[in-house]
CSV table of C-alpha atoms in Angstrom, one decimal:
chain,number,residue,atom,x,y,z
A,1,MET,CA,-80.9,6.3,-43.6
A,2,ASP,CA,-81.7,9.9,-43.1
A,3,ASN,CA,-79.4,12.3,-41.3
A,4,HIS,CA,-81.0,11.7,-37.9
A,5,GLN,CA,-80.7,8.0,-38.2
A,6,GLN,CA,-77.0,8.2,-39.3
A,7,THR,CA,-76.2,10.5,-36.4
A,8,SER,CA,-77.9,8.1,-34.1
A,9,ARG,CA,-75.8,5.2,-35.6
A,10,LEU,CA,-72.6,7.0,-35.1
A,11,GLU,CA,-73.5,7.7,-31.5
A,12,GLN,CA,-74.3,4.0,-31.0
A,13,VAL,CA,-70.8,2.9,-32.2
A,14,GLN,CA,-69.2,5.6,-30.2
A,15,GLU,CA,-70.9,4.3,-27.1
A,16,GLN,CA,-69.9,0.7,-28.0
A,17,TYR,CA,-66.3,1.7,-28.4
A,18,LYS,CA,-66.4,3.5,-25.0
A,19,ALA,CA,-67.6,0.2,-23.5
A,20,TYR,CA,-64.5,-1.6,-24.9
A,21,GLN,CA,-62.3,1.1,-23.5
A,22,ASN,CA,-63.7,0.6,-20.1
A,23,ARG,CA,-62.9,-3.2,-20.3
A,24,PRO,CA,-59.9,-3.6,-22.6
A,25,PHE,CA,-58.9,-7.0,-23.9
A,26,GLU,CA,-55.6,-8.8,-24.3
A,27,ILE,CA,-55.7,-10.3,-27.7
A,28,THR,CA,-53.1,-10.5,-30.5
A,29,ILE,CA,-53.9,-11.4,-34.1
A,30,ALA,CA,-50.8,-9.7,-35.6
A,31,ARG,CA,-48.8,-12.7,-37.0
A,32,GLY,CA,-49.5,-16.0,-38.7
A,33,ILE,CA,-48.5,-18.2,-35.9
A,34,PRO,CA,-49.7,-21.8,-35.7
A,35,SER,CA,-51.9,-22.5,-32.6
A,36,THR,CA,-51.0,-24.8,-29.8
A,37,LYS,CA,-53.4,-27.4,-31.2
A,38,GLN,CA,-51.5,-27.3,-34.5
A,39,LEU,CA,-48.2,-27.7,-32.8
A,40,GLU,CA,-49.5,-30.8,-31.0
A,41,LEU,CA,-50.0,-32.5,-34.4
A,42,ALA,CA,-46.2,-32.7,-34.8
A,43,LYS,CA,-45.5,-34.0,-31.3
A,44,PRO,CA,-44.7,-37.5,-32.6
A,45,LEU,CA,-41.8,-35.9,-34.4
A,46,LEU,CA,-39.9,-35.6,-31.1
A,47,ASP,CA,-39.9,-39.4,-30.7
A,48,LYS,CA,-38.2,-40.1,-34.0
A,49,LEU,CA,-34.5,-41.3,-34.3
A,50,VAL,CA,-34.7,-43.4,-31.1
A,51,GLY,CA,-32.5,-46.4,-31.8
A,52,SER,CA,-31.4,-45.1,-35.2
A,53,ASP,CA,-28.3,-46.4,-36.9
A,54,TRP,CA,-27.5,-42.7,-37.6
A,55,LEU,CA,-26.8,-43.3,-41.3
A,56,SER,CA,-28.7,-41.5,-44.0
A,57,GLU,CA,-29.5,-43.2,-47.3
A,58,ASP,CA,-26.3,-41.8,-48.8
A,59,GLU,CA,-24.4,-43.3,-45.8
A,60,GLN,CA,-23.7,-40.0,-44.0
A,61,ASP,CA,-23.4,-40.1,-40.3
A,62,ILE,CA,-26.1,-37.6,-39.5
A,63,ARG,CA,-24.4,-36.8,-36.1
A,64,ASN,CA,-21.3,-35.5,-37.8
A,65,TYR,CA,-20.0,-32.8,-40.1
A,66,GLY,CA,-20.7,-33.0,-43.9
A,67,GLY,CA,-23.6,-33.1,-46.2
A,68,LEU,CA,-23.9,-29.4,-46.9
A,69,MET,CA,-26.7,-29.9,-49.4
A,70,GLY,CA,-28.8,-32.1,-47.1
A,71,ILE,CA,-29.2,-35.8,-46.7
A,72,LYS,CA,-30.4,-37.7,-49.7
A,73,GLU,CA,-33.9,-38.7,-48.3
A,74,ALA,CA,-34.6,-35.1,-47.3
A,75,ARG,CA,-33.6,-33.8,-50.7
A,76,SER,CA,-35.9,-36.4,-52.2
A,77,LEU,CA,-38.8,-35.4,-50.0
A,78,PHE,CA,-38.4,-31.6,-50.6
A,79,SER,CA,-37.8,-32.0,-54.3
A,80,ASP,CA,-41.3,-33.5,-54.5
A,81,LEU,CA,-42.6,-30.4,-52.6
A,82,LEU,CA,-40.7,-28.0,-54.9
A,83,GLY,CA,-41.2,-29.9,-58.2
A,84,THR,CA,-37.5,-30.2,-58.7
A,85,SER,CA,-35.0,-33.0,-59.1
A,86,ILE,CA,-32.7,-34.0,-56.2
A,87,GLU,CA,-29.8,-32.2,-58.0
A,88,GLU,CA,-31.9,-29.1,-58.1
A,89,THR,CA,-32.6,-29.1,-54.3
A,90,ILE,CA,-30.7,-28.0,-51.2
A,91,VAL,CA,-32.2,-28.9,-47.8
A,92,ALA,CA,-31.1,-26.5,-45.0
A,93,GLY,CA,-32.0,-25.3,-41.5
A,94,ASN,CA,-35.4,-24.2,-40.2
A,95,SER,CA,-35.7,-20.8,-42.0
A,96,SER,CA,-36.6,-20.2,-45.7
A,97,LEU,CA,-36.3,-16.5,-45.0
A,98,GLN,CA,-32.6,-17.1,-44.2
A,99,LEU,CA,-32.2,-18.8,-47.5
A,100,MET,CA,-33.8,-16.0,-49.4
A,101,TYR,CA,-31.6,-13.4,-47.7
A,102,SER,CA,-28.5,-15.5,-48.5
A,103,VAL,CA,-29.5,-15.7,-52.2
A,104,LEU,CA,-29.8,-11.9,-52.2
A,105,ILE,CA,-26.5,-11.5,-50.5
A,106,MET,CA,-24.9,-13.8,-53.0
A,107,HIS,CA,-26.1,-11.7,-55.9
A,108,MET,CA,-25.2,-8.5,-54.1
A,109,TYR,CA,-21.6,-9.3,-53.3
A,110,THR,CA,-20.4,-12.3,-55.3
A,111,GLY,CA,-20.2,-13.5,-58.8
A,112,LYS,CA,-19.3,-11.9,-62.1
A,113,SER,CA,-22.0,-9.1,-61.9
A,114,LYS,CA,-22.1,-8.0,-58.3
A,115,TRP,CA,-25.2,-5.8,-57.7
A,116,ASN,CA,-23.4,-3.6,-55.2
A,117,ASN,CA,-21.2,-2.4,-58.1
A,118,GLU,CA,-24.2,-0.8,-59.7
A,119,GLU,CA,-25.5,2.6,-59.1
A,120,LYS,CA,-29.0,1.4,-58.1
A,121,VAL,CA,-30.7,-2.0,-57.6
A,122,LYS,CA,-34.5,-2.3,-57.7
A,123,PHE,CA,-37.0,-5.1,-57.0
A,124,LEU,CA,-40.6,-5.4,-57.9
A,125,CYS,CA,-42.9,-6.1,-55.0
A,126,PRO,CA,-46.4,-7.3,-55.7
A,127,SER,CA,-48.6,-5.5,-53.1
A,128,PRO,CA,-50.2,-6.1,-50.7
A,129,GLY,CA,-47.3,-8.5,-50.0
A,130,TYR,CA,-45.2,-10.1,-47.2
A,131,ASP,CA,-43.6,-7.5,-45.0
A,132,ARG,CA,-40.6,-9.7,-44.2
A,133,HIS,CA,-39.7,-9.8,-47.9
A,134,PHE,CA,-39.8,-6.0,-47.9
A,135,SER,CA,-37.7,-5.6,-44.8
A,136,MET,CA,-34.8,-7.7,-46.2
A,137,LEU,CA,-34.8,-5.7,-49.4
A,138,GLU,CA,-34.8,-2.5,-47.4
A,139,ARG,CA,-32.0,-3.7,-45.2
A,140,LEU,CA,-29.8,-4.3,-48.3
A,141,GLY,CA,-30.7,-0.9,-49.8
A,142,ILE,CA,-32.6,-2.4,-52.7
A,143,GLU,CA,-35.3,0.0,-53.9
A,144,MET,CA,-38.8,-1.4,-53.9
A,145,ILE,CA,-41.3,-0.8,-56.6
A,146,PRO,CA,-44.9,-1.8,-55.7
A,147,VAL,CA,-46.9,-3.6,-58.3
A,148,GLU,CA,-50.7,-4.1,-57.9
A,149,LEU,CA,-52.1,-7.6,-57.4
A,150,THR,CA,-55.0,-8.5,-59.6
A,151,GLY,CA,-56.6,-11.5,-57.8
A,152,SER,CA,-54.5,-13.9,-59.9
A,153,GLY,CA,-51.0,-12.5,-59.4
A,154,PRO,CA,-49.2,-9.2,-60.2
A,155,ASP,CA,-50.4,-6.9,-63.0
A,156,MET,CA,-48.3,-8.4,-65.8
A,157,GLU,CA,-48.9,-5.5,-68.2
A,158,VAL,CA,-47.1,-3.3,-65.7
A,159,VAL,CA,-44.4,-5.9,-64.9
A,160,GLU,CA,-43.5,-6.7,-68.5
A,161,LYS,CA,-43.3,-3.0,-69.4
A,162,ILE,CA,-41.0,-1.8,-66.7
A,163,VAL,CA,-38.6,-4.8,-66.5
A,164,SER,CA,-38.1,-4.6,-70.3
A,165,GLN,CA,-37.0,-1.0,-70.0
A,166,ASP,CA,-35.0,-0.7,-66.7
A,167,ALA,CA,-31.8,-2.9,-66.3
A,168,SER,CA,-31.6,-1.8,-62.6
A,169,ILE,CA,-34.7,-3.9,-61.8
A,170,LYS,CA,-33.1,-7.1,-60.7
A,171,GLY,CA,-35.9,-9.2,-59.5
A,172,ILE,CA,-39.4,-9.8,-58.1
A,173,PHE,CA,-40.6,-11.4,-54.9
A,174,CYS,CA,-43.6,-13.7,-55.3
A,175,VAL,CA,-45.8,-15.8,-53.0
A,176,PRO,CA,-47.5,-17.7,-55.7
A,177,THR,CA,-50.0,-20.0,-53.9
A,178,TYR,CA,-52.3,-18.4,-51.3
A,179,SER,CA,-50.4,-15.1,-51.3
A,180,ASN,CA,-49.6,-13.4,-48.1
A,181,PRO,CA,-51.9,-11.6,-47.3
A,182,THR,CA,-54.5,-11.7,-50.1
A,183,GLY,CA,-54.8,-15.5,-50.4
A,184,GLU,CA,-54.8,-15.4,-54.2
A,185,THR,CA,-53.0,-17.9,-56.3
A,186,TYR,CA,-51.1,-17.0,-59.5
A,187,SER,CA,-52.8,-18.1,-62.6
A,188,ASP,CA,-51.0,-20.3,-65.2
A,189,GLU,CA,-50.9,-17.3,-67.6
A,190,VAL,CA,-49.2,-15.1,-65.0
A,191,VAL,CA,-46.5,-17.8,-64.2
A,192,GLU,CA,-45.9,-18.3,-67.9
A,193,ARG,CA,-45.6,-14.6,-68.6
A,194,LEU,CA,-43.1,-14.2,-65.7
A,195,ALA,CA,-41.0,-16.9,-67.3
A,196,ASP,CA,-41.4,-15.6,-70.9
A,197,MET,CA,-41.0,-11.9,-70.3
A,198,HIS,CA,-38.0,-10.0,-71.7
A,199,THR,CA,-35.9,-8.3,-69.0
A,200,ALA,CA,-33.4,-5.6,-69.5
A,201,ALA,CA,-31.4,-7.1,-66.6
A,202,GLU,CA,-29.8,-10.4,-67.8
A,203,ASP,CA,-29.5,-11.5,-64.1
A,204,PHE,CA,-33.1,-10.9,-63.3
A,205,LEU,CA,-34.4,-13.1,-60.4
A,206,ILE,CA,-37.8,-14.5,-59.5
A,207,MET,CA,-37.8,-15.1,-55.7
A,208,TRP,CA,-40.6,-17.7,-55.5
A,209,ASP,CA,-41.7,-18.1,-51.8
A,210,ASN,CA,-44.0,-21.1,-52.0
A,211,ALA,CA,-44.7,-21.0,-48.2
A,212,TYR,CA,-48.3,-22.1,-48.5
A,213,THR,CA,-48.0,-24.7,-51.2
A,214,VAL,CA,-49.8,-27.5,-49.2
A,215,HIS,CA,-51.8,-25.2,-46.8
A,216,HIS,CA,-55.3,-25.7,-48.2
A,217,LEU,CA,-58.3,-24.8,-46.1
A,218,PHE,CA,-61.0,-26.5,-48.2
A,219,ASP,CA,-61.4,-29.4,-50.5
A,220,GLU,CA,-61.0,-27.0,-53.4
A,221,LYS,CA,-57.2,-26.9,-53.7
A,222,GLU,CA,-55.3,-24.3,-55.6
A,223,GLN,CA,-51.7,-24.5,-56.8
A,224,ALA,CA,-49.5,-22.3,-59.0
A,225,ILE,CA,-47.7,-24.1,-61.7
A,226,ASN,CA,-44.0,-24.8,-61.5
A,227,ILE,CA,-42.0,-21.7,-62.2
A,228,LEU,CA,-38.7,-23.6,-62.8
A,229,GLU,CA,-40.3,-25.7,-65.5
A,230,ALA,CA,-41.8,-22.7,-67.1
A,231,CYS,CA,-38.5,-20.9,-67.1
A,232,LYS,CA,-36.7,-23.9,-68.6
A,233,GLU,CA,-39.2,-23.9,-71.4
A,234,ALA,CA,-38.7,-20.2,-71.9
A,235,GLY,CA,-34.9,-20.7,-72.1
A,236,VAL,CA,-34.1,-18.9,-68.8
A,237,PRO,CA,-33.6,-21.8,-66.3
A,238,ASP,CA,-31.4,-19.6,-64.0
A,239,ARG,CA,-34.2,-17.0,-63.4
A,240,PRO,CA,-36.1,-18.5,-60.4
A,241,PHE,CA,-35.1,-19.5,-56.9
A,242,MET,CA,-37.9,-21.4,-55.2
A,243,PHE,CA,-38.3,-21.8,-51.4
A,244,VAL,CA,-40.4,-23.9,-49.1
A,245,SER,CA,-40.3,-24.9,-45.4
A,246,THR,CA,-42.1,-27.0,-42.8
A,247,SER,CA,-42.6,-24.0,-40.6
A,248,LYS,CA,-46.4,-24.3,-40.6
A,249,MET,CA,-46.4,-28.1,-41.0
A,250,THR,CA,-44.4,-29.1,-37.9
A,251,PHE,CA,-42.6,-26.7,-35.5
A,252,PRO,CA,-41.9,-23.2,-36.9
A,253,GLY,CA,-38.8,-22.8,-34.7
A,254,ALA,CA,-37.4,-26.3,-35.4
A,255,GLY,CA,-38.5,-27.1,-38.9
A,256,VAL,CA,-36.6,-27.7,-42.2
A,257,ALA,CA,-36.4,-25.4,-45.2
A,258,ALA,CA,-35.3,-26.0,-48.7
A,259,VAL,CA,-34.4,-24.1,-51.9
A,260,GLY,CA,-34.9,-25.3,-55.5
A,261,ALA,CA,-33.3,-23.9,-58.6
A,262,SER,CA,-31.4,-24.9,-61.7
A,263,GLU,CA,-28.4,-27.2,-61.2
A,264,THR,CA,-26.2,-24.2,-62.1
A,265,ASN,CA,-27.7,-22.0,-59.4
A,266,ILE,CA,-27.8,-24.8,-56.8
A,267,LEU,CA,-24.0,-25.4,-57.2
A,268,ARG,CA,-23.4,-21.7,-57.0
A,269,PHE,CA,-25.5,-21.4,-53.9
A,270,ALA,CA,-23.9,-24.4,-52.3
A,271,GLU,CA,-20.5,-22.7,-52.8
A,272,GLU,CA,-21.9,-19.6,-51.1
A,273,LEU,CA,-23.2,-21.6,-48.2
A,274,SER,CA,-19.9,-23.4,-47.8
A,275,LYS,CA,-18.4,-20.1,-46.6
A,276,GLN,CA,-21.0,-19.9,-43.8
A,277,ILE,CA,-21.6,-23.4,-42.6
A,278,ILE,CA,-20.2,-26.9,-42.8
A,279,SER,CA,-23.6,-28.5,-42.7
A,280,PHE,CA,-27.1,-28.0,-41.5
A,281,ASP,CA,-28.9,-30.0,-38.8
A,282,LYS,CA,-29.0,-33.4,-40.4
A,283,LEU,CA,-30.6,-35.0,-37.3
A,284,ASN,CA,-33.6,-32.7,-37.8
A,285,GLN,CA,-33.7,-33.4,-41.5
A,286,LYS,CA,-33.8,-37.2,-40.8
A,287,ARG,CA,-36.4,-36.8,-38.1
A,288,HIS,CA,-38.6,-34.8,-40.5
A,289,VAL,CA,-38.3,-37.4,-43.2
A,290,ASP,CA,-39.2,-40.1,-40.8
A,291,PHE,CA,-42.3,-38.1,-39.7
A,292,LEU,CA,-43.5,-36.6,-43.0
A,293,LYS,CA,-42.5,-39.6,-45.1
A,294,ASP,CA,-44.1,-38.7,-48.4
A,295,GLN,CA,-46.6,-36.5,-50.1
A,296,LYS,CA,-49.6,-38.6,-49.0
A,297,THR,CA,-48.5,-38.4,-45.4
A,298,ILE,CA,-48.0,-34.6,-45.7
A,299,GLU,CA,-51.5,-34.3,-47.2
A,300,ARG,CA,-53.1,-36.1,-44.3
A,301,LEU,CA,-51.2,-34.0,-41.8
A,302,MET,CA,-52.2,-30.8,-43.6
A,303,GLU,CA,-55.9,-31.9,-43.6
A,304,LYS,CA,-55.6,-32.0,-39.8
A,305,HIS,CA,-54.2,-28.5,-39.8
A,306,ALA,CA,-57.1,-27.4,-42.0
A,307,ASP,CA,-59.6,-28.8,-39.6
A,308,ILE,CA,-58.3,-26.6,-36.9
A,309,LEU,CA,-57.9,-23.5,-39.1
A,310,ARG,CA,-61.0,-23.7,-41.3
A,311,PRO,CA,-63.6,-22.7,-38.6
A,312,LYS,CA,-61.6,-19.5,-37.9
A,313,PHE,CA,-61.7,-18.4,-41.5
A,314,GLU,CA,-65.4,-19.4,-41.8
A,315,TRP,CA,-66.1,-17.4,-38.7
A,316,ILE,CA,-64.5,-14.3,-40.1
A,317,GLN,CA,-66.6,-14.6,-43.3
A,318,ALA,CA,-69.8,-15.2,-41.3
A,319,ILE,CA,-69.3,-12.2,-39.0
A,320,PHE,CA,-68.3,-9.8,-41.7
A,321,GLU,CA,-71.1,-10.9,-44.0
A,322,ALA,CA,-73.6,-10.3,-41.2
A,323,TYR,CA,-72.2,-7.0,-40.0
A,324,PHE,CA,-71.3,-5.4,-43.4
A,325,ALA,CA,-74.5,-6.2,-45.2
A,326,GLY,CA,-76.7,-3.7,-47.0
A,327,GLU,CA,-75.6,-0.1,-46.7
A,328,ARG,CA,-72.7,-1.1,-44.5
A,329,SER,CA,-71.1,-3.0,-47.3
A,330,ARG,CA,-69.4,0.2,-48.3
A,331,LEU,CA,-67.4,0.2,-45.1
A,332,LEU,CA,-65.2,-2.8,-45.7
A,333,LYS,CA,-64.1,-5.3,-48.4
A,334,TRP,CA,-62.3,-8.6,-47.5
A,335,THR,CA,-60.8,-11.6,-49.2
A,336,GLU,CA,-62.1,-15.1,-49.0
A,337,PRO,CA,-59.0,-17.3,-49.3
A,338,LYS,CA,-59.1,-21.0,-50.0
A,339,GLY,CA,-55.8,-21.6,-48.2
A,340,GLY,CA,-52.9,-19.9,-46.4
A,341,TYR,CA,-53.0,-18.0,-43.1
A,342,PHE,CA,-54.5,-14.6,-43.7
A,343,VAL,CA,-57.5,-12.5,-44.7
A,344,HIS,CA,-56.8,-9.1,-46.2
A,345,LEU,CA,-59.1,-6.2,-45.5
A,346,THR,CA,-59.6,-3.1,-47.7
A,347,THR,CA,-61.1,-0.2,-45.7
A,348,ALA,CA,-62.3,3.1,-46.9
A,349,ASN,CA,-59.4,5.3,-48.0
A,350,GLY,CA,-57.5,7.0,-45.2
A,351,CYS,CA,-59.0,4.8,-42.5
A,352,ALA,CA,-56.8,1.8,-41.9
A,353,THR,CA,-54.2,3.3,-39.7
A,354,GLU,CA,-56.7,4.8,-37.3
A,355,ILE,CA,-58.7,1.6,-37.2
A,356,VAL,CA,-55.6,-0.4,-36.1
A,357,ASP,CA,-54.8,2.3,-33.6
A,358,LYS,CA,-58.2,2.2,-32.1
A,359,MET,CA,-58.0,-1.6,-31.8
A,360,GLU,CA,-54.7,-1.3,-30.0
A,361,GLN,CA,-56.2,1.2,-27.6
A,362,ILE,CA,-58.7,-1.4,-26.5
A,363,GLY,CA,-56.0,-4.1,-26.2
A,364,ILE,CA,-56.3,-5.9,-29.5
A,365,GLN,CA,-53.1,-6.1,-31.5
A,366,LEU,CA,-53.2,-6.3,-35.3
A,367,THR,CA,-50.4,-6.2,-37.9
A,368,PRO,CA,-49.6,-2.5,-38.4
A,369,ALA,CA,-51.8,-0.9,-41.1
A,370,ASN,CA,-50.3,-0.9,-44.6
A,371,ALA,CA,-47.3,-3.1,-43.4
A,372,THR,CA,-48.1,-5.2,-46.5
A,373,TYR,CA,-46.7,-2.5,-48.7
A,374,PRO,CA,-43.0,-1.6,-49.4
A,375,TYR,CA,-41.7,0.7,-46.6
A,376,GLY,CA,-45.1,0.4,-45.0
A,377,ILE,CA,-46.3,3.2,-47.3
A,378,ASN,CA,-49.7,2.9,-48.9
A,379,PRO,CA,-51.0,6.3,-50.1
A,380,LEU,CA,-54.6,5.0,-49.9
A,381,ASP,CA,-54.1,3.9,-46.2
A,382,ASN,CA,-56.7,1.2,-46.7
A,383,SER,CA,-54.9,-2.1,-46.0
A,384,ILE,CA,-55.2,-4.3,-42.9
A,385,ARG,CA,-54.0,-8.0,-42.6
A,386,LEU,CA,-55.8,-10.4,-40.3
A,387,ALA,CA,-53.9,-13.4,-38.9
A,388,PRO,CA,-56.5,-15.5,-37.0
A,389,SER,CA,-54.5,-18.8,-36.6
A,390,TYR,CA,-53.1,-18.5,-33.1
A,391,ILE,CA,-56.2,-17.6,-31.0
A,392,GLY,CA,-59.3,-19.6,-30.2
A,393,LEU,CA,-62.7,-19.0,-31.7
A,394,ASP,CA,-64.0,-17.3,-28.6
A,395,LYS,CA,-61.3,-14.6,-28.6
A,396,LEU,CA,-61.5,-14.4,-32.4
A,397,GLU,CA,-65.2,-13.6,-32.1
A,398,VAL,CA,-64.5,-10.8,-29.6
A,399,ALA,CA,-61.8,-9.4,-31.7
A,400,LEU,CA,-63.9,-9.4,-34.9
A,401,GLU,CA,-66.9,-7.8,-33.2
A,402,ALA,CA,-64.6,-5.0,-31.9
A,403,LEU,CA,-63.0,-4.7,-35.3
A,404,CYS,CA,-66.4,-4.2,-36.9
A,405,THR,CA,-67.2,-1.4,-34.4
A,406,CYS,CA,-63.8,0.3,-35.1
A,407,VAL,CA,-64.2,0.1,-38.9
A,408,GLU,CA,-67.7,1.7,-38.7
A,409,LEU,CA,-66.7,4.3,-36.1
A,410,VAL,CA,-63.5,5.5,-37.9
A,411,THR,CA,-65.2,5.6,-41.3
A,412,LEU,CA,-68.3,7.5,-40.1
A,413,GLU,CA,-66.2,9.9,-38.1
A,414,LYS,CA,-64.0,10.6,-41.1
A,415,TYR,CA,-66.6,10.7,-43.9
A,416,GLY,CA,-69.6,11.9,-42.1
A,417,GLU,CA,-73.2,11.0,-42.1
A,418,ASN,CA,-73.7,10.6,-45.8
A,419,PHE,CA,-71.2,7.8,-46.3
A,420,LEU,CA,-73.6,4.9,-45.6
A,421,GLY,CA,-76.0,6.5,-48.0
A,422,GLY,CA,-73.5,6.3,-50.8
A,423,GLU,CA,-72.8,10.0,-51.3
């Protein structure tokens, strides 16, 4: 494109954006929320327990107190999901995030080596990552160190070097399968190196948030290998805590979450929980077991979820491939996940914040730019997370077309007429 053509193109996208301003939308694609159609898949769950004898397999009255670690059949079901034994599994309430926070609190304030007694506590944060992990670390005053993701997990050359030298680095947060937001799955080598690596901190933790372990979008299924087994083989069985929940299988607000770890850690964590609660909702645990039944049943349910989600992810790829073809390919890069709930966008440097702001000005809410970095700070200002699950294809198409316009508009206004030409 010569200078005249590029100026003309900028004027075109400016006019298109003005049209959006004159007729603003009301669309939100900010969080990974299951759609109404997905929630309907779990509706039969509400009919469970009718006429039940109220006894679990280990003969607990599920209406009463007791059973802090979860009913036997729930621990069995979730141990299959986590790749643990029943003795290595606690089944709790609806929130895996609450379990993660409780594990951090336990290490911060209890035990032989309380983190709060130390001058500084740090965590590694593979980035782009999950903003809620970062917010809980920030809340506890734990310093966050971003580590770049490579497409198959964190950059292990960096991880191994710094954890071996700094005893104040107490852990790492990981989303190993279909990472939030990049969609990448940790390679076997990365998992094994996380288990094998030498750490200056003897109480180093791997917080293993396996939120998307069964959330495949296509027939090609990815799965990170079992971190607990890898750590056992490496002689550090107490290093990982693994988390999973049914939040995106059944009802996010009324699901069941579980934690898996070594028997030593499970007993310690149960002691910690016993100071907070007598037992979790065993009725809901039983109801979920009756509905989900086993791994085969879960697979069939998740295939139905995938049938609802897949067209949205395919539509994102189709629209971006069409719009950002040829010279426009310099304007945006995006991930093509095989599972999970997100697509991550990499804009030209210095453009992400303004793109998200321009989208908000026309009534389309995105996750704040760079929220996928610790403290929301990304010096490159080039990270945007898309969460297409909740809205329908019609609104998604509108939002994506507006996003394409905003990406081109902001980039050309910032970098000028020569950007599309590659200068």
